[in-house]
PDB file of C-alpha atoms in Angstrom:
ATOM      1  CA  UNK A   1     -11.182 -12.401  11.083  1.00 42.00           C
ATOM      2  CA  UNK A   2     -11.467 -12.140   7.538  1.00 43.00           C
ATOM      3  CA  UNK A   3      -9.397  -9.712   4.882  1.00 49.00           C
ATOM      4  CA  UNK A   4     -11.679  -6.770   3.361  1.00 44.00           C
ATOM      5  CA  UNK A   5     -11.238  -3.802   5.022  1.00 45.00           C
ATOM      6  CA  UNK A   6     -10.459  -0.399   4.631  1.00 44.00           C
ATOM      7  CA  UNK A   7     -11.150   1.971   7.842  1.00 46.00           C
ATOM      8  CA  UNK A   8     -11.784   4.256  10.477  1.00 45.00           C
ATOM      9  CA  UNK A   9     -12.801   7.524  11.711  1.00 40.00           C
ATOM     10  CA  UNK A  10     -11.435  11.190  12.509  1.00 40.00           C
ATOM     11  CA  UNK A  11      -9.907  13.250  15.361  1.00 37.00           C
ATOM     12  CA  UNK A  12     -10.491  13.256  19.260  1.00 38.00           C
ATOM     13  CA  UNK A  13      -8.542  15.049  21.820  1.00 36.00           C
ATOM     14  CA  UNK A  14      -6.636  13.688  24.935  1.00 36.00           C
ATOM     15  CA  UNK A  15      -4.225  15.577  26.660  1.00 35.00           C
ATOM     16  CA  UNK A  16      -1.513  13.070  27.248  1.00 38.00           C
ATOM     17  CA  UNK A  17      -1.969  11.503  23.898  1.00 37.00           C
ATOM     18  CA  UNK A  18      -1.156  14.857  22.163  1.00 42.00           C
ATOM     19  CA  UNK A  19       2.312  15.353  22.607  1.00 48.00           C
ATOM     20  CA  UNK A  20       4.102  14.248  19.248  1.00 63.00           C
ATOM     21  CA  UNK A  21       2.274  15.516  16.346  1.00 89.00           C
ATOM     22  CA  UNK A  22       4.196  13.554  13.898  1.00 92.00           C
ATOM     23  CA  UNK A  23       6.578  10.473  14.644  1.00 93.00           C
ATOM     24  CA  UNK A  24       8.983   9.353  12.046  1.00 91.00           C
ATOM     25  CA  UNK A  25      10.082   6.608  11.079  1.00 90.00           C
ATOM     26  CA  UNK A  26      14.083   7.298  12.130  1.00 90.00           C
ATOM     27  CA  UNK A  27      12.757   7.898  15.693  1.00 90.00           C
ATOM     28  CA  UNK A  28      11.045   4.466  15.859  1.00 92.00           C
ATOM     29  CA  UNK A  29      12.689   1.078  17.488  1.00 94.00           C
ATOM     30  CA  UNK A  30      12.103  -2.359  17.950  1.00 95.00           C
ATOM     31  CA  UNK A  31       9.751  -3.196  20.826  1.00 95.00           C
ATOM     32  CA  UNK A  32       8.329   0.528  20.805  1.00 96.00           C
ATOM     33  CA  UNK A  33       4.711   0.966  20.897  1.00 96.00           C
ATOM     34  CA  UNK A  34       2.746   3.961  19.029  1.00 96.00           C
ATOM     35  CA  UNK A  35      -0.334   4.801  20.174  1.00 96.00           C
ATOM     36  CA  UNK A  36      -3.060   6.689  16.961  1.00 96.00           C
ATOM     37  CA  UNK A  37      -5.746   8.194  17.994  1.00 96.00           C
ATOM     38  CA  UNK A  38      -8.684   8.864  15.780  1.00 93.00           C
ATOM     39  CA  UNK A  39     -12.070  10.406  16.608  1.00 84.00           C
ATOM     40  CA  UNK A  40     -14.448   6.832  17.080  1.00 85.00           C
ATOM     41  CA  UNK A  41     -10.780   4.684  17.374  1.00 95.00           C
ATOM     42  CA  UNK A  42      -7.289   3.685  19.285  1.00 97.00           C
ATOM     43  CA  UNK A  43      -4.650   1.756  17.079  1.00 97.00           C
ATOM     44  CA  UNK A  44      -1.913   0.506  18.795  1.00 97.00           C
ATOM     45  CA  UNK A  45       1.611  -0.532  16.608  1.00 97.00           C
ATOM     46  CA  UNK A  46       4.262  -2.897  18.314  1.00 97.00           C
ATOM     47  CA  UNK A  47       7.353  -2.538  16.654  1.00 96.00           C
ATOM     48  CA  UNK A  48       9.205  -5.672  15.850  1.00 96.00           C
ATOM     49  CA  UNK A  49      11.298  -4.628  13.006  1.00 96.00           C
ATOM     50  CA  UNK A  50      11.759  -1.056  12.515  1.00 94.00           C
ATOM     51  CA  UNK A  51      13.649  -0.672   9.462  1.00 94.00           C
ATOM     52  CA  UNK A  52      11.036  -2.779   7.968  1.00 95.00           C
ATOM     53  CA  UNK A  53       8.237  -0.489   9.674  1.00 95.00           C
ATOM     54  CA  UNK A  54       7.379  -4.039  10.396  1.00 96.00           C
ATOM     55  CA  UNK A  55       4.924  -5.092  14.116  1.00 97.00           C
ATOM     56  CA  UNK A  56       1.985  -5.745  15.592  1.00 97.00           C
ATOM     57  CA  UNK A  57      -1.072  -3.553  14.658  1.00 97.00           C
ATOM     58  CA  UNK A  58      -4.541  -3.584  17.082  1.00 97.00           C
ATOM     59  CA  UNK A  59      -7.598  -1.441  17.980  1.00 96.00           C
ATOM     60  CA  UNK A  60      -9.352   0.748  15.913  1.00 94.00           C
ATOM     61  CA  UNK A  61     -11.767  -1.702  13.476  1.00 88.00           C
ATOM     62  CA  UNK A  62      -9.585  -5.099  14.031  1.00 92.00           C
ATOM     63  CA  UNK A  63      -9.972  -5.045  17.370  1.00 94.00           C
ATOM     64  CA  UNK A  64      -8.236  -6.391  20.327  1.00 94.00           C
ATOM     65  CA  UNK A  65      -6.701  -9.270  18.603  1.00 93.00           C
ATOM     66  CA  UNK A  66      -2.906  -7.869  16.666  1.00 95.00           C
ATOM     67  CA  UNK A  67      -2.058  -8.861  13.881  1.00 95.00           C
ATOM     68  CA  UNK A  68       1.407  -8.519  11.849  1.00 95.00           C
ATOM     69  CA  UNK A  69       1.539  -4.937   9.559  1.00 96.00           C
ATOM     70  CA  UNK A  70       3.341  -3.136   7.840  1.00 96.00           C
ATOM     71  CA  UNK A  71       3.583   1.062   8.363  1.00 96.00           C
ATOM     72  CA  UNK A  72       3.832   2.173   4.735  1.00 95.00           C
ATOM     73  CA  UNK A  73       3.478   6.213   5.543  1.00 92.00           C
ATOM     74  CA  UNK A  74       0.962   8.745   6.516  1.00 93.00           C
ATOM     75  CA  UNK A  75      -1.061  10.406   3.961  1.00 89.00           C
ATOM     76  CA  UNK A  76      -2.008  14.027   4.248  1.00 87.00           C
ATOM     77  CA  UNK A  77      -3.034  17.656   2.559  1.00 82.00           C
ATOM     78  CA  UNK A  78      -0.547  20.222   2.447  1.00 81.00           C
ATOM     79  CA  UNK A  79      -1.813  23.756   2.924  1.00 83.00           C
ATOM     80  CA  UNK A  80      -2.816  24.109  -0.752  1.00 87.00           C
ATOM     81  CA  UNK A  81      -4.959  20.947   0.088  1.00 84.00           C
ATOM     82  CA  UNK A  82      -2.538  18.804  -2.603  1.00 86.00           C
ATOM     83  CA  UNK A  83      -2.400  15.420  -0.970  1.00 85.00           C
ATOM     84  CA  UNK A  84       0.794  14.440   0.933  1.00 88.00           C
ATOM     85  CA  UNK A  85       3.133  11.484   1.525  1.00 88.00           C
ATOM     86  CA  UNK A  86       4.696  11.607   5.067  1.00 89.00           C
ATOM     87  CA  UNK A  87       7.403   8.884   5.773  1.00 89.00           C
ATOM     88  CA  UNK A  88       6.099   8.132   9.641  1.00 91.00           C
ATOM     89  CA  UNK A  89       2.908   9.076  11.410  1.00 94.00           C
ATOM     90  CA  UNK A  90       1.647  12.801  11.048  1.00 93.00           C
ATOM     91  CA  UNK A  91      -1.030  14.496  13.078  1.00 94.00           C
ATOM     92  CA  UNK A  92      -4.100  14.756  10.470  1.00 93.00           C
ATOM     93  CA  UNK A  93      -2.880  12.875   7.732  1.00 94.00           C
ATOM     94  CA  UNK A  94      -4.032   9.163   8.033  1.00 95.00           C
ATOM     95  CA  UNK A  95      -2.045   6.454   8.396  1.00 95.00           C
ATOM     96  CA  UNK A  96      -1.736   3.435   5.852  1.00 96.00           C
ATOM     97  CA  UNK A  97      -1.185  -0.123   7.305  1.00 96.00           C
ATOM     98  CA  UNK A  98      -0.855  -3.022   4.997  1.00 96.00           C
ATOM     99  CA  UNK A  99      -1.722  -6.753   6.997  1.00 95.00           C
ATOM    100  CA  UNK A 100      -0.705  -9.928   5.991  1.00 84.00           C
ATOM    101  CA  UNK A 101      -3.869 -12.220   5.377  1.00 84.00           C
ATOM    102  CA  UNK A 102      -3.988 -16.880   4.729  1.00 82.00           C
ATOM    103  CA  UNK A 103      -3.970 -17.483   1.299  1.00 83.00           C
ATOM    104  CA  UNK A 104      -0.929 -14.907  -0.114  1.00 82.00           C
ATOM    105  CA  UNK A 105      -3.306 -11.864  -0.002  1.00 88.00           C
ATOM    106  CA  UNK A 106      -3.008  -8.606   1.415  1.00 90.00           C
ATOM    107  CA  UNK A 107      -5.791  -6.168   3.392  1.00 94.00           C
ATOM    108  CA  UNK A 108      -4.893  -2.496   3.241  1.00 95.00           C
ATOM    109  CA  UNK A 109      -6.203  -0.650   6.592  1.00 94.00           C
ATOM    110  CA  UNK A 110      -6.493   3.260   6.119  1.00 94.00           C
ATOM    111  CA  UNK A 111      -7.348   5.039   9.584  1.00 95.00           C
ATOM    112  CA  UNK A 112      -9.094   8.499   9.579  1.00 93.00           C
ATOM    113  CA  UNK A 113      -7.245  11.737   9.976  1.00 94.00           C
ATOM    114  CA  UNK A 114      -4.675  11.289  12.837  1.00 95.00           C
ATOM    115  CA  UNK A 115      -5.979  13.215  16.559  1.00 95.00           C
ATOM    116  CA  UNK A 116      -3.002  12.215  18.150  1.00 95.00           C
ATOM    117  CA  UNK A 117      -0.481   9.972  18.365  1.00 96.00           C
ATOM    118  CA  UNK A 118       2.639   8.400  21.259  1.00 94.00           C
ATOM    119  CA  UNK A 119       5.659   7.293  21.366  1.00 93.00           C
ATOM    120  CA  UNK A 120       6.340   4.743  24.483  1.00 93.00           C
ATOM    121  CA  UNK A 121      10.089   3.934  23.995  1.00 92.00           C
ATOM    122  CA  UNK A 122      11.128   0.536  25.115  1.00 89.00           C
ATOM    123  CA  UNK A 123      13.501   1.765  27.427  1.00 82.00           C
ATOM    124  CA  UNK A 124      11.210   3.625  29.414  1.00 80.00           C
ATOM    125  CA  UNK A 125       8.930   0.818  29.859  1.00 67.00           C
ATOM    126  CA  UNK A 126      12.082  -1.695  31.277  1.00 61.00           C
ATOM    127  CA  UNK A 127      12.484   1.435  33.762  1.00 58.00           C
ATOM    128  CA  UNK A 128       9.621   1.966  34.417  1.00 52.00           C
ATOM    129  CA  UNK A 129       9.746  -1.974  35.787  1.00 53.00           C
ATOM    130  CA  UNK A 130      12.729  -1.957  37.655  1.00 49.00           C
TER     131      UNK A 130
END
């Protein structure tokens, strides 16, 4: 895959998807998963290190295939419609992913305004198993 994009879509409904409608980044550990929805997309972010808002980013435009990223924030309007930083993943903002890419260079991935998003806690996957 090559290293020029900038991305997405806007917002679609699904029930269970719509529980959190913003995630931050205190309630997010290693070997969680969040699930973004967007209108036309699904991202998916694996969690490796959290206080890095460092993992594994798929879906949406890059396909099926992760690749490492970095959660810089979600980016929003307030009320007023002045633009927003949110530190974590809001409903309607739009989240901002920076990839690594060969050669020292980095892609900056932008999704569309935020539908829904989940939480799936490593913990409750291991019970989930046993």
């Amino acid at each position: 895959m090559h290293c020029d994009m900038s991305s997405d879509s806007d917002s679609h409904r699904s029930p269970r998807l719509d529980l959190d409608s913003a995630i931050t980044f205190d309630e997010i550990n290693r070997d969680d998963k969040v699930v973004i929805r967007t209108q036309n997309s699904e991202y998916r972010f694996s969690v490796i290190d959290p206080q890095n808002h460092r993992g594994m980013l798929s879906g949406g435009s890059l396909g099926d295939e992760p690749r490492e990223a970095f959660l810089v924030e979600s980016l929003g309007k307030t009320e007023s419609g002045s633009l927003k930083d949110y530190r974590g993943l809001k409903r309607g903002a739009r989240a901002l992913f920076y990839l690594s890419c060969p050669g020292h260079r980095i892609e900056r991935v932008t999704t569309s305004r935020i539908s829904a998003l989940r939480i799936i806690k490593a913990a409750d996957r291991i019970s989930l198993i046993s």
